[in-house]
Coordinates of C-alpha atoms and ligand atoms in Angstrom, one line a residue:
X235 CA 0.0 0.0 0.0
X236 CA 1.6 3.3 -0.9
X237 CA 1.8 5.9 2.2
X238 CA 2.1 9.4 0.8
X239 CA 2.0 12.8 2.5
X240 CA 1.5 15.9 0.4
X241 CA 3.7 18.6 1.1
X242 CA 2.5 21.4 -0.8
X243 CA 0.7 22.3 -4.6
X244 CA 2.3 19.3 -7.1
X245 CA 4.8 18.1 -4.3
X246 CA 4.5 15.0 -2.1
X247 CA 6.3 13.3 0.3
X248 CA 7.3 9.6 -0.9
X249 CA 10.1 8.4 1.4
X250 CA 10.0 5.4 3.7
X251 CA 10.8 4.5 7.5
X252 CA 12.7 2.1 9.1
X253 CA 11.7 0.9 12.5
X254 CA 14.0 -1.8 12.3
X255 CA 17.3 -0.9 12.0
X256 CA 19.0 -1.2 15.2
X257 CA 22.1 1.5 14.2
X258 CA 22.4 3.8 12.0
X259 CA 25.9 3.8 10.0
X260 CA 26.4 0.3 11.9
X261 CA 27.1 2.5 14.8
X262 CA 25.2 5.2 16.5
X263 CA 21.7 3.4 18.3
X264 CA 18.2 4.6 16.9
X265 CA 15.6 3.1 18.9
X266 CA 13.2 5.7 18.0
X267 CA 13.9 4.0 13.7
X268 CA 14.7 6.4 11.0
X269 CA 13.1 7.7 8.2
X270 CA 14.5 7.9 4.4
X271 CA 12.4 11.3 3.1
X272 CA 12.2 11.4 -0.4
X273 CA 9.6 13.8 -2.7
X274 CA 7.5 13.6 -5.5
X275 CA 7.1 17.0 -7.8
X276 CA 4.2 16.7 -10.3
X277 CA 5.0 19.6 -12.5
X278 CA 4.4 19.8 -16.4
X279 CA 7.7 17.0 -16.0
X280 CA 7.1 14.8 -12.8
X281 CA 10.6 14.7 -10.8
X282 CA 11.8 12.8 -7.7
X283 CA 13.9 14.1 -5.1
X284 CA 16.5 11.6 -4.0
X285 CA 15.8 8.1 -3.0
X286 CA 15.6 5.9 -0.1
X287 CA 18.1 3.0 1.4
X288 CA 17.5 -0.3 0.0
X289 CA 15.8 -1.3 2.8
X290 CA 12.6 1.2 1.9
X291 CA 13.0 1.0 -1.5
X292 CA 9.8 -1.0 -2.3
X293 CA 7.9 1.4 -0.4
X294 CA 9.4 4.4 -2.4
X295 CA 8.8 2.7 -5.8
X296 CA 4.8 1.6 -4.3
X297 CA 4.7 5.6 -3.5
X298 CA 5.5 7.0 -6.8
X299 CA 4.0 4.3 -9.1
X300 CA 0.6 5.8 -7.3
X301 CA 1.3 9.1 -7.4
X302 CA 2.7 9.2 -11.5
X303 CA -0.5 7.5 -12.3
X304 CA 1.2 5.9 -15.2
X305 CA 2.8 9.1 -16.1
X306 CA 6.3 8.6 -16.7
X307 CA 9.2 9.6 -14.3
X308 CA 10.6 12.4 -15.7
X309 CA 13.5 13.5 -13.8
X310 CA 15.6 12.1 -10.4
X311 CA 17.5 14.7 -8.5
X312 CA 20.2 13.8 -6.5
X313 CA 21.2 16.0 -3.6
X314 CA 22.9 13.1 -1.6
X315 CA 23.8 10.1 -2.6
X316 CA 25.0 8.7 0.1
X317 CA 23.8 5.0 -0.1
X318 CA 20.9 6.0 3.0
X319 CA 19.5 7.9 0.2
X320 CA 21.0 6.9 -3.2
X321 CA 21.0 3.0 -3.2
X322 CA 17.6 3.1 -4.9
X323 CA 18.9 5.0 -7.6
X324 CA 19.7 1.5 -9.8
X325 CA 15.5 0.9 -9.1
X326 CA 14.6 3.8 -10.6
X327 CA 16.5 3.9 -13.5
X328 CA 15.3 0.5 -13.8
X329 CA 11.7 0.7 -13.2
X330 CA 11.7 4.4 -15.7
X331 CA 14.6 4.1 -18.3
X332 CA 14.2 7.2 -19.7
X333 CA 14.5 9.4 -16.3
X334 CA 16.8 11.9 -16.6
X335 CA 19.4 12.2 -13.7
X336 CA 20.8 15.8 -12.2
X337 CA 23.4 15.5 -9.4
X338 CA 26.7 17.3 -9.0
X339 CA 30.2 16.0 -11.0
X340 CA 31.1 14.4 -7.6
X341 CA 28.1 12.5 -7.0
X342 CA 27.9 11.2 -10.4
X343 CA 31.6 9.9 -9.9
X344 CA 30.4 8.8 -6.1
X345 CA 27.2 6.8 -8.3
X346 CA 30.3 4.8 -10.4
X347 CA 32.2 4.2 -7.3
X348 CA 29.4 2.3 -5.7
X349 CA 28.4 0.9 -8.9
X350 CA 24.7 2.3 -9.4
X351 CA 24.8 1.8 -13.0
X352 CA 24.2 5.6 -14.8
X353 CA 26.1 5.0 -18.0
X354 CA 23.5 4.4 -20.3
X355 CA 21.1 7.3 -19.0
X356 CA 21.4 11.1 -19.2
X357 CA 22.9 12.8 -16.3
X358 CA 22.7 16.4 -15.9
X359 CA 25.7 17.8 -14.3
X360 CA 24.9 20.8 -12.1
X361 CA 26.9 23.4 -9.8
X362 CA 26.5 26.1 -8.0
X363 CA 23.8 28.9 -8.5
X364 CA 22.5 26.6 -12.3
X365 CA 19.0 27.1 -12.3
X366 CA 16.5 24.0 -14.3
X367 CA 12.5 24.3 -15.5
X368 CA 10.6 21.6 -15.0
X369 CA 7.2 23.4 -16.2
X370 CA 5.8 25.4 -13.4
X371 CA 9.0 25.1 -10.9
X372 CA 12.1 26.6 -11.4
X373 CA 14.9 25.1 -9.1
X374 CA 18.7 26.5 -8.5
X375 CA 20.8 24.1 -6.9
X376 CA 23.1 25.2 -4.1
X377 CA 26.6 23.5 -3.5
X378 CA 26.6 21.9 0.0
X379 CA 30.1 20.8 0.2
X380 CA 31.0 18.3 3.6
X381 CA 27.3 19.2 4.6
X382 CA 28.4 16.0 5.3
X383 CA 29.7 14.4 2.1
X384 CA 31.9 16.4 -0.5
X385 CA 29.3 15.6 -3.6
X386 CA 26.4 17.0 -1.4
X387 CA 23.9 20.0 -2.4
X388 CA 20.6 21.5 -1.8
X389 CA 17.7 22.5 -4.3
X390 CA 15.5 25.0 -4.0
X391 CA 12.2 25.5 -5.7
X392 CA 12.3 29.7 -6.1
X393 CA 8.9 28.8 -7.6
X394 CA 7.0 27.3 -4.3
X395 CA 9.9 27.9 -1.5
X396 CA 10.8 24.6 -1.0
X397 CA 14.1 23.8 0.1
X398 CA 15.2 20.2 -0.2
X399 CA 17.8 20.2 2.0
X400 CA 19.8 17.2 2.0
X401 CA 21.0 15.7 5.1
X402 CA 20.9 19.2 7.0
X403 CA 18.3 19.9 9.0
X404 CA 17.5 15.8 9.4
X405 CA 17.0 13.7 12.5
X406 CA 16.7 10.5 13.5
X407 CA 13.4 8.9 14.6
X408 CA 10.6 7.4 12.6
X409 CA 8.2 9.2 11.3
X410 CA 4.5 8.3 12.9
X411 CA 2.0 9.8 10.4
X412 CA 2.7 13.0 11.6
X413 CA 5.5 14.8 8.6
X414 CA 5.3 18.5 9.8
X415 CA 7.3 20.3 12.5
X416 CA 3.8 21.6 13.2
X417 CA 2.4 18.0 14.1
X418 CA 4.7 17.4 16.5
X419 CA 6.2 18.8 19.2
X420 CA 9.8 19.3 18.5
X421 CA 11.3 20.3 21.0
X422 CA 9.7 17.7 23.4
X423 CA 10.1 14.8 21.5
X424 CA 12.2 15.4 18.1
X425 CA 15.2 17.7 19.3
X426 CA 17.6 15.2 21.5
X427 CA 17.2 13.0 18.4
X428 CA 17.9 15.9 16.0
X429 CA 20.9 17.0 18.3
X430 CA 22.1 13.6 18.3
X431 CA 21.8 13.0 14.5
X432 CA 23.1 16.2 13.9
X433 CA 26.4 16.5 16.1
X434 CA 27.1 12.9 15.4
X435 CA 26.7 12.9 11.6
X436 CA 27.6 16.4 10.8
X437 CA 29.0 17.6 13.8
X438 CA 32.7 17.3 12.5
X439 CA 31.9 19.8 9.7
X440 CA 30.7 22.8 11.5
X441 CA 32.4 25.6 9.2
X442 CA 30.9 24.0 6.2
X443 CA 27.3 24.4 8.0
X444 CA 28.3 27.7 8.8
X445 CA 28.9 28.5 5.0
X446 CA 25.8 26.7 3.9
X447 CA 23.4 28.4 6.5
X448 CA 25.2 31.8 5.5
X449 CA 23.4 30.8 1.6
X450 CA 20.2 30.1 3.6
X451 CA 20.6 33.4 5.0
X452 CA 20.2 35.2 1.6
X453 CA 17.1 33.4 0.6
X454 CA 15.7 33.4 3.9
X455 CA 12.6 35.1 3.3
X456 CA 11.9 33.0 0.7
X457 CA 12.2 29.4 2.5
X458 CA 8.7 27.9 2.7
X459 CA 9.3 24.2 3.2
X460 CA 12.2 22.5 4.5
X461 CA 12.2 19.0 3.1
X462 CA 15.0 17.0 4.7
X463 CA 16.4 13.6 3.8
X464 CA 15.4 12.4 7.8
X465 CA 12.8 13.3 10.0
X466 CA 9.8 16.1 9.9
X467 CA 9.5 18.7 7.4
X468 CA 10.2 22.6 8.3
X469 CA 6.9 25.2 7.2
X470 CA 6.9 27.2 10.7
X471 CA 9.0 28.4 13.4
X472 CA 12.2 27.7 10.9
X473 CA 13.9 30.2 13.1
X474 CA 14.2 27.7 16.0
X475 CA 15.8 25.2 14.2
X476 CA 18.3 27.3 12.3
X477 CA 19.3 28.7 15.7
X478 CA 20.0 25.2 16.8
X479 CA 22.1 24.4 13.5
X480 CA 23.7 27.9 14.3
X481 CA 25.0 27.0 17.8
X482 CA 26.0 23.3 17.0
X483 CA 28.0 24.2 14.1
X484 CA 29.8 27.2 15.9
X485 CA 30.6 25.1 18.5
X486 CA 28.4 27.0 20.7
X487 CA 26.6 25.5 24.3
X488 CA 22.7 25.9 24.0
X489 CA 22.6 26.1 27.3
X490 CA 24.3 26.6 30.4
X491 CA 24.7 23.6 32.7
X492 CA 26.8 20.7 33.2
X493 CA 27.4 17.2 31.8
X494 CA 28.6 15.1 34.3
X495 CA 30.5 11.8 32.2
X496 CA 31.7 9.2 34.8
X497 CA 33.8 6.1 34.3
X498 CA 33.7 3.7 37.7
X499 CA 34.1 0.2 38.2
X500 CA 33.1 -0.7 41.7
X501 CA 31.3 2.2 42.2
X502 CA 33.7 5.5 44.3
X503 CA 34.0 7.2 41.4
X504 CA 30.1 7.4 40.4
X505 CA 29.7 8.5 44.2
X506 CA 32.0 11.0 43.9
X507 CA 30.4 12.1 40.8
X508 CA 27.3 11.8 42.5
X509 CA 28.3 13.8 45.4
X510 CA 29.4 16.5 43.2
X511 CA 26.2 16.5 41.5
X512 CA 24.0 16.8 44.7
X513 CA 26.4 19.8 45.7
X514 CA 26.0 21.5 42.5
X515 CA 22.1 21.3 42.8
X516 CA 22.6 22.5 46.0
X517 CA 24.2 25.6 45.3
X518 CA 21.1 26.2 42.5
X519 CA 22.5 24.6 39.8
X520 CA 19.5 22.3 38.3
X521 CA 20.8 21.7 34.4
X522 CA 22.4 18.7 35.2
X523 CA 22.6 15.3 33.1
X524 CA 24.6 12.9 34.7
X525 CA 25.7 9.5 32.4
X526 CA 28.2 6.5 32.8
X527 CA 29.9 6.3 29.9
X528 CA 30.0 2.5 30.0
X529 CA 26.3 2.2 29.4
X530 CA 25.8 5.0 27.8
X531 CA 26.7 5.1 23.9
X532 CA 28.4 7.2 23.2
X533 CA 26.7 9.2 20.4
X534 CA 24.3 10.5 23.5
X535 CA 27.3 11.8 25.4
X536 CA 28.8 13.6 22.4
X537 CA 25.0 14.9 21.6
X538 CA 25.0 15.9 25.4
X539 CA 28.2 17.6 25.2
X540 CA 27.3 19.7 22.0
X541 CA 23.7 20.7 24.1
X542 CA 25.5 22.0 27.7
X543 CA 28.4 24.6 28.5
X544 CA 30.2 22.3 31.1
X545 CA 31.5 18.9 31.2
X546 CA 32.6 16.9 34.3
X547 CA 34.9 14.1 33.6
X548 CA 35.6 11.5 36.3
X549 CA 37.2 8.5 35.6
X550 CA 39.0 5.8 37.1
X551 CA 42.7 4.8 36.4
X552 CA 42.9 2.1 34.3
X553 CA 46.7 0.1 33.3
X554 CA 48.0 3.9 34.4
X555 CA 45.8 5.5 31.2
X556 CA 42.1 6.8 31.2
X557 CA 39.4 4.5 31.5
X558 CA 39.1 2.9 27.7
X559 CA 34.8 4.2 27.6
X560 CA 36.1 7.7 28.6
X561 CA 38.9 7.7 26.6
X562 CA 36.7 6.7 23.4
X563 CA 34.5 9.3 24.7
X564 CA 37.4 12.1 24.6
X565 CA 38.8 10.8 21.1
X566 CA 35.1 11.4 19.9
X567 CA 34.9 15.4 20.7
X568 CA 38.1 15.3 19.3
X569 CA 36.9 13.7 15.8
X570 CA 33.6 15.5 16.2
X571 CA 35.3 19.0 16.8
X572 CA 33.4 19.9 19.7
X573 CA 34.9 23.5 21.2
X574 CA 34.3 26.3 23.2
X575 CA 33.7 23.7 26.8
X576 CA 34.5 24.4 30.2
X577 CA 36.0 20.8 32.4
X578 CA 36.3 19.8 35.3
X579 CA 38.1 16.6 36.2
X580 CA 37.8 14.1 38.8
X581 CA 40.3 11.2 39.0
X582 CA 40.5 7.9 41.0
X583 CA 43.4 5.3 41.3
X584 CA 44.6 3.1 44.4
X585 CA 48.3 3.1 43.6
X586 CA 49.4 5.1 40.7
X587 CA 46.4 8.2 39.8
X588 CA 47.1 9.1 36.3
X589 CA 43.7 9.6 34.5
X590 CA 43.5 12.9 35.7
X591 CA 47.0 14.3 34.5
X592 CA 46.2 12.4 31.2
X593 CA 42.7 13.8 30.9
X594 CA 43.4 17.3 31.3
X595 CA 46.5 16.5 28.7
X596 CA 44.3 15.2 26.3
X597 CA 42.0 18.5 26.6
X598 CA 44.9 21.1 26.2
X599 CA 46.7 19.2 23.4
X600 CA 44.2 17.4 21.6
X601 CA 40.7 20.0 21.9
X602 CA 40.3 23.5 20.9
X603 CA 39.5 26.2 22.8
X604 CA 38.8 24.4 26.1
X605 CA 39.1 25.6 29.2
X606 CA 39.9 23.6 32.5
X607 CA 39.1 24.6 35.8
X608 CA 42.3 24.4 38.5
X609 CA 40.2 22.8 40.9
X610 CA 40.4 18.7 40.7
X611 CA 39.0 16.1 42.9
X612 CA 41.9 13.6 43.2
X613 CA 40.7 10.3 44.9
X614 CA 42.5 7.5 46.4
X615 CA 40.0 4.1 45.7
X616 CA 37.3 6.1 47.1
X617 CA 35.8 9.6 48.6
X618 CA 36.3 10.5 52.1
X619 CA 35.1 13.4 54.4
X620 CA 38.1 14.6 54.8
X621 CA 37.8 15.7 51.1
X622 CA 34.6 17.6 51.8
X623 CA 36.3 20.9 51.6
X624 CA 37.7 19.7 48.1
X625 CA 34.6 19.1 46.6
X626 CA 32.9 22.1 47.6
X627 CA 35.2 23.9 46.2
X628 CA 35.3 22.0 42.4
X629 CA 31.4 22.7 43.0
X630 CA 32.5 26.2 43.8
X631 CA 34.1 26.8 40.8
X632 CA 32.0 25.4 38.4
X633 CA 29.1 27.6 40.1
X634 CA 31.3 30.6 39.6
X635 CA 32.3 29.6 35.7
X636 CA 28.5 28.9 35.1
X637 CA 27.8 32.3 36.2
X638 CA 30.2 34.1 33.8
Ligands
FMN903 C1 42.3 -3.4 35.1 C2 42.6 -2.4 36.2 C3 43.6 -1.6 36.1 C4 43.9 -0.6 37.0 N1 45.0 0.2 36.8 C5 45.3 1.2 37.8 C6 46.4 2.0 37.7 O1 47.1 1.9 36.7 N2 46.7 2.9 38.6 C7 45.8 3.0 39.7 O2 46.1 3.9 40.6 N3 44.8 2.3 39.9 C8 44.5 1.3 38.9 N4 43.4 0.5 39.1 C9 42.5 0.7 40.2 C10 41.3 1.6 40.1 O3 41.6 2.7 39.3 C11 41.0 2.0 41.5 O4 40.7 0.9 42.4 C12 39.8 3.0 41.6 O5 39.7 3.5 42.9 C13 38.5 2.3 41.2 O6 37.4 3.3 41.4 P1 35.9 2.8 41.2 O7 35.4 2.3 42.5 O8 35.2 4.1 40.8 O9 35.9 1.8 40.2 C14 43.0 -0.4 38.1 C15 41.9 -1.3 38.2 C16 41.7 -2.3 37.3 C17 40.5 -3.2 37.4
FE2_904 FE1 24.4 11.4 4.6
FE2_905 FE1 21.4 10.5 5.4

């Protein structure tokens, strides 16, 4: 059964979701299932904006067969073609042999690479600022470069405001009926999935983001729709979202409050970090997310760290290095490029402490633009009164930086 949503005049939804899929990119968790968008324009030539991943492709091909009503497929534009999105292509061309392909140089080489077999069909190689008719719409195509794949771009429809944006703007999360921003409530139930999506995926790229939104910001008042390859579509309050896109790819804290990461085995270091945290909250501190990063994936705690201004690191000593879960945790901001974070560090060992030395090390040398507070909470096996003092004043500090 096909399972459409129309988006505006002549242009549907047609993607797909995926409930199944236990992690996306075979790594980051998405219990909440993911969605492929893809869209249908019925114009005077019928077009189709990206496809799905194999695994929603029959659903994609049972959405547009109902929706040409034995028209022909007329054109597929590829903004992505990343195989989440582009391994249908070879369906398409397949199922409509004449369709016409436009993508960028790269893609089209990316489409060889992975063997989706163009060759025998016309592709339309477009760049930055072309502009195509196809009847009633006009589209130009913007270059999206590492937004987050080199071949990427968006299109946008100057005729009906549409912007399909590529995987900007996406989330993760299946979609539940419900396609618009205005069906849902975002920031209850979308945003810590769009954070997560966002920061994980793209967070590495944050000056390309910063380039790309800096072309949204010219055509700003035009933007209608903002069709993304995952999760709900954008026709209100577009200012909300661009505002998160603007702080995550700046490297900027949404908020101010502190992520508390802690790495224990038998259990002194989460009380410490515990105690910390019931001190902070004490002294009026209340944003406070507190996680052990052994059962916590790490794609939250990087999502976490993108949302909050402060991060608490306490972790065990482990062969004389940093616990291996915090330490993957540390080499992830670093991949990811998070910036701009305040730390504070609480370390544990029984005969040789060293995950505190090599924590801060890894900040100074290895992050940019961190800062780390002088006050550390340096335990031997586990907390004792005596430390009291100490603590209060780590929570003393952080109070102070929060207050900056
Ligand atoms: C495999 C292993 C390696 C360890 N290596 C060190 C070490 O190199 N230096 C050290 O001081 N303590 C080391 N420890 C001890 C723990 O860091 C220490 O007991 C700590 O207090 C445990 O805190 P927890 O109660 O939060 O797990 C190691 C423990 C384990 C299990
Ligand atoms: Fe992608
Ligand atoms: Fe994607």
């Amino acid at each position: 059964m096909y399972c459409v949503r129309k988006v505006t005049e002549e242009l549907y939804w047609v993607g797909a979701n995926d409930r199944r899929l236990a992690l996306f990119e075979n790594i980051h968790p998405i219990p909440r299932g993911v969605s492929y968008n893809a869209y249908l324009l019925r114009d005077e030539k019928t077009v189709l904006f990206d496809t799905v991943d194999w695994s929603a492709c029959r659903q994609l091909i049972e959405n547009v067969e109902h929706l040409l009503e034995g028209r022909p497929l007329d054109y597929l534009v590829i903004n992505h073609m990343e195989p989440d999105h582009g391994a249908s292509i070879e369906e398409i061309l397949l199922r409509w042999p004449d369709v016409k392909i436009i993508s960028t140089e790269k893609a089209f080489l990316f489409m060889h690479q992975f063997g989706f077999h163009t060759d025998s069909h016309e592709c339309i190689t477009v760049k930055e600022g072309d502009t195509f008719s196809f009847g009633g719409h006009t589209v130009t195509f913007i270059a999206a470069p590492m937004v987050h794949w080199p071949e990427a771009m968006v299109t946008f429809d100057t005729t009906n405001g549409v912007l399909f944006a590529a995987d900007a703007f996406g989330s993760f999360g299946a979609l539940d009926g419900r396609l618009f921003n205005d069906e849902v409530n975002f920031d209850r139930d979308w945003i810590d999935d769009a954070r997560r999506y966002y920061t994980n995926i793209v967070g590495k790229y944050g000056p390309h983001v910063q380039k790309l939104l800096g072309k949204a910001a010219g055509i700003l008042d035009q933007i209608r729709f903002i069709c993304p390859l995952h999760g709900p579509v954008w026709r209100s309050d577009m200012g909300y979202l661009i505002d998160k896109y603007d702080h995550w790819s700046r490297y900027e804290p949404e908020e101010k409050g502190v992520l508390i990461a802690y790495a224990s085995m038998y259990g002194n270091t989460e009380a410490a970090a515990g105690a910390l945290a019931a001190r902070l909250a004490e002294k009026g501190v209340t944003n406070i997310a507190m996680y052990d990063v052994s059962n916590t994936h790490v794609s939250y705690l990087i999502s976490e760290s993108f949302r909050l201004s402060h991060i608490v690191l306490a972790s065990v000593t482990y062969n004389l290095g940093i616990y291996p879960v915090m330490h993957n945790f540390l080499m992830d901001m670093k991949a990811l490029n998070l910036q701009n974070r305040t730390f504070a560090i609480i370390e544990n060992g029984s005969w040789a402490c060293k995950s505190g030395d090599l924590m801060q090390k890894f900040i100074d040398e290895q992050l940019k633009n961190m800062t780390v507070l002088n006050e550390r909470l340096s335990l031997a096996s586990s907390l004792k009164a005596d430390k009291a003092a100490e603590l209060d004043a780590l929570a003393d500090a952080i109070v102070e930086s929060l207050n900056k």
